[in-house]
Amino acid sequence: MFAFINNNGIAYNKSLLHDYGIVSNYTDPSQKAIVFGIYTADLAYAAAYQDVESTIKLYETVRQLSADLQIEELMTEDMMEQIRSNMENPISLAFIASDAYYNAVQYLEGNGQKGKLALMSLGGWVESIHISLNAITEVDLASAAVERIAAQRITFDNLYVYLSKNKGEQGVQEQLKKIQDIKVVFDSLEQGPAVESTMKKGDKLVFGKGKKIQMTIDQFLKLKAEIELYRAQLVAQNM
């Protein structure tokens, strides 16, 4: 997402990052998992825009949380060195982030921590959409950036299903209830007429037709309002 908005000329806004100076104020285990996702998304955003100082600070923040959550195996010094060595190469950073994400998924699912993974994923997704919505200063419904926001309906649906499958895990059911208003907005989005699409499948390019998800200006603003309201609840220190 962040590489995409960067490539489409959307400026970096450091003020959208969550304050990493207050990480020690979070003590509830479920909230720590959520803010781990939030800070990880912030780390990806800062790295995508080559904000070296924030990237390093956020990596240290995420490492601190990973120790608290007993998943420090996921955030190694070797990974930090890879990030430092590739700060001038956003493409390499994207690959590092992707590898780290899938390694985290495999580790957490393999160690019976699906509930923790669900909350981390929720926090990361909310932060990503919060940054993307607020980074767009002029809403052009025909722009690639807004189209990408509308397409988040698919990502959100997948996330919602994963949360629902793990609703018996600590803290998950509570968050499912809180994201209902966001779900209402995404459910209101309609698919437009079929458009030509090109996808890479393995080593081949596959051409076909797919339906583009459409978004009105009212839906964009409503989604932004609901995301901001929910994110404020997530980062509140007395959640």
mmCIF file of N, CA and C in Angstrom, residues 10 132-143 145-146 217 220 224:
data_model
loop_
_atom_site.group_PDB
_atom_site.id
_atom_site.type_symbol
_atom_site.label_atom_id
_atom_site.label_comp_id
_atom_site.label_asym_id
_atom_site.label_seq_id
_atom_site.Cartn_x
_atom_site.Cartn_y
_atom_site.Cartn_z
ATOM 1 N N ILE A 10 1.875 10.690 -3.825
ATOM 2 C CA ILE A 10 1.261 11.175 -2.591
ATOM 3 C C ILE A 10 2.363 11.431 -1.557
ATOM 4 N N SER A 132 -3.213 6.025 4.629
ATOM 5 C CA SER A 132 -3.535 6.208 3.214
ATOM 6 C C SER A 132 -4.669 7.209 3.015
ATOM 7 N N LEU A 133 -5.720 7.104 3.827
ATOM 8 C CA LEU A 133 -6.857 8.020 3.715
ATOM 9 C C LEU A 133 -6.448 9.458 4.010
ATOM 10 N N ASN A 134 -5.617 9.630 5.014
ATOM 11 C CA ASN A 134 -5.224 10.979 5.412
ATOM 12 C C ASN A 134 -4.116 11.559 4.547
ATOM 13 N N ALA A 135 -3.352 10.694 3.886
ATOM 14 C CA ALA A 135 -2.296 11.182 2.998
ATOM 15 C C ALA A 135 -2.883 11.748 1.707
ATOM 16 N N ILE A 136 -4.090 11.311 1.361
ATOM 17 C CA ILE A 136 -4.754 11.811 0.158
ATOM 18 C C ILE A 136 -5.415 13.145 0.494
ATOM 19 N N THR A 137 -4.828 14.229 0.048
ATOM 20 C CA THR A 137 -5.335 15.559 0.405
ATOM 21 C C THR A 137 -6.401 16.061 -0.563
ATOM 22 N N GLU A 138 -6.373 15.583 -1.810
ATOM 23 C CA GLU A 138 -7.387 15.941 -2.795
ATOM 24 C C GLU A 138 -8.025 14.657 -3.317
ATOM 25 N N VAL A 139 -9.307 14.499 -3.057
ATOM 26 C CA VAL A 139 -9.992 13.253 -3.399
ATOM 27 C C VAL A 139 -10.446 13.279 -4.857
ATOM 28 N N ASP A 140 -9.778 12.494 -5.675
ATOM 29 C CA ASP A 140 -10.147 12.317 -7.071
ATOM 30 C C ASP A 140 -10.624 10.867 -7.217
ATOM 31 N N LEU A 141 -11.928 10.688 -7.390
ATOM 32 C CA LEU A 141 -12.494 9.344 -7.410
ATOM 33 C C LEU A 141 -11.955 8.484 -8.545
ATOM 34 N N ALA A 142 -11.414 9.122 -9.578
ATOM 35 C CA ALA A 142 -10.863 8.372 -10.709
ATOM 36 C C ALA A 142 -9.385 8.051 -10.533
ATOM 37 N N SER A 143 -8.788 8.524 -9.440
ATOM 38 C CA SER A 143 -7.357 8.313 -9.241
ATOM 39 C C SER A 143 -7.063 6.875 -8.825
ATOM 40 N N ALA A 145 -5.094 5.992 -6.494
ATOM 41 C CA ALA A 145 -5.035 5.904 -5.029
ATOM 42 C C ALA A 145 -6.418 5.629 -4.439
ATOM 43 N N VAL A 146 -7.430 6.345 -4.911
ATOM 44 C CA VAL A 146 -8.788 6.126 -4.404
ATOM 45 C C VAL A 146 -9.297 4.751 -4.824
ATOM 46 N N ILE A 217 -17.815 10.011 -3.152
ATOM 47 C CA ILE A 217 -17.131 10.916 -2.237
ATOM 48 C C ILE A 217 -17.699 10.785 -0.825
ATOM 49 N N PHE A 220 -16.223 7.681 0.705
ATOM 50 C CA PHE A 220 -14.821 7.933 1.063
ATOM 51 C C PHE A 220 -14.738 8.667 2.397
ATOM 52 N N LYS A 224 -13.399 7.307 6.033
ATOM 53 C CA LYS A 224 -12.338 8.036 6.738
ATOM 54 C C LYS A 224 -12.769 8.367 8.163
#
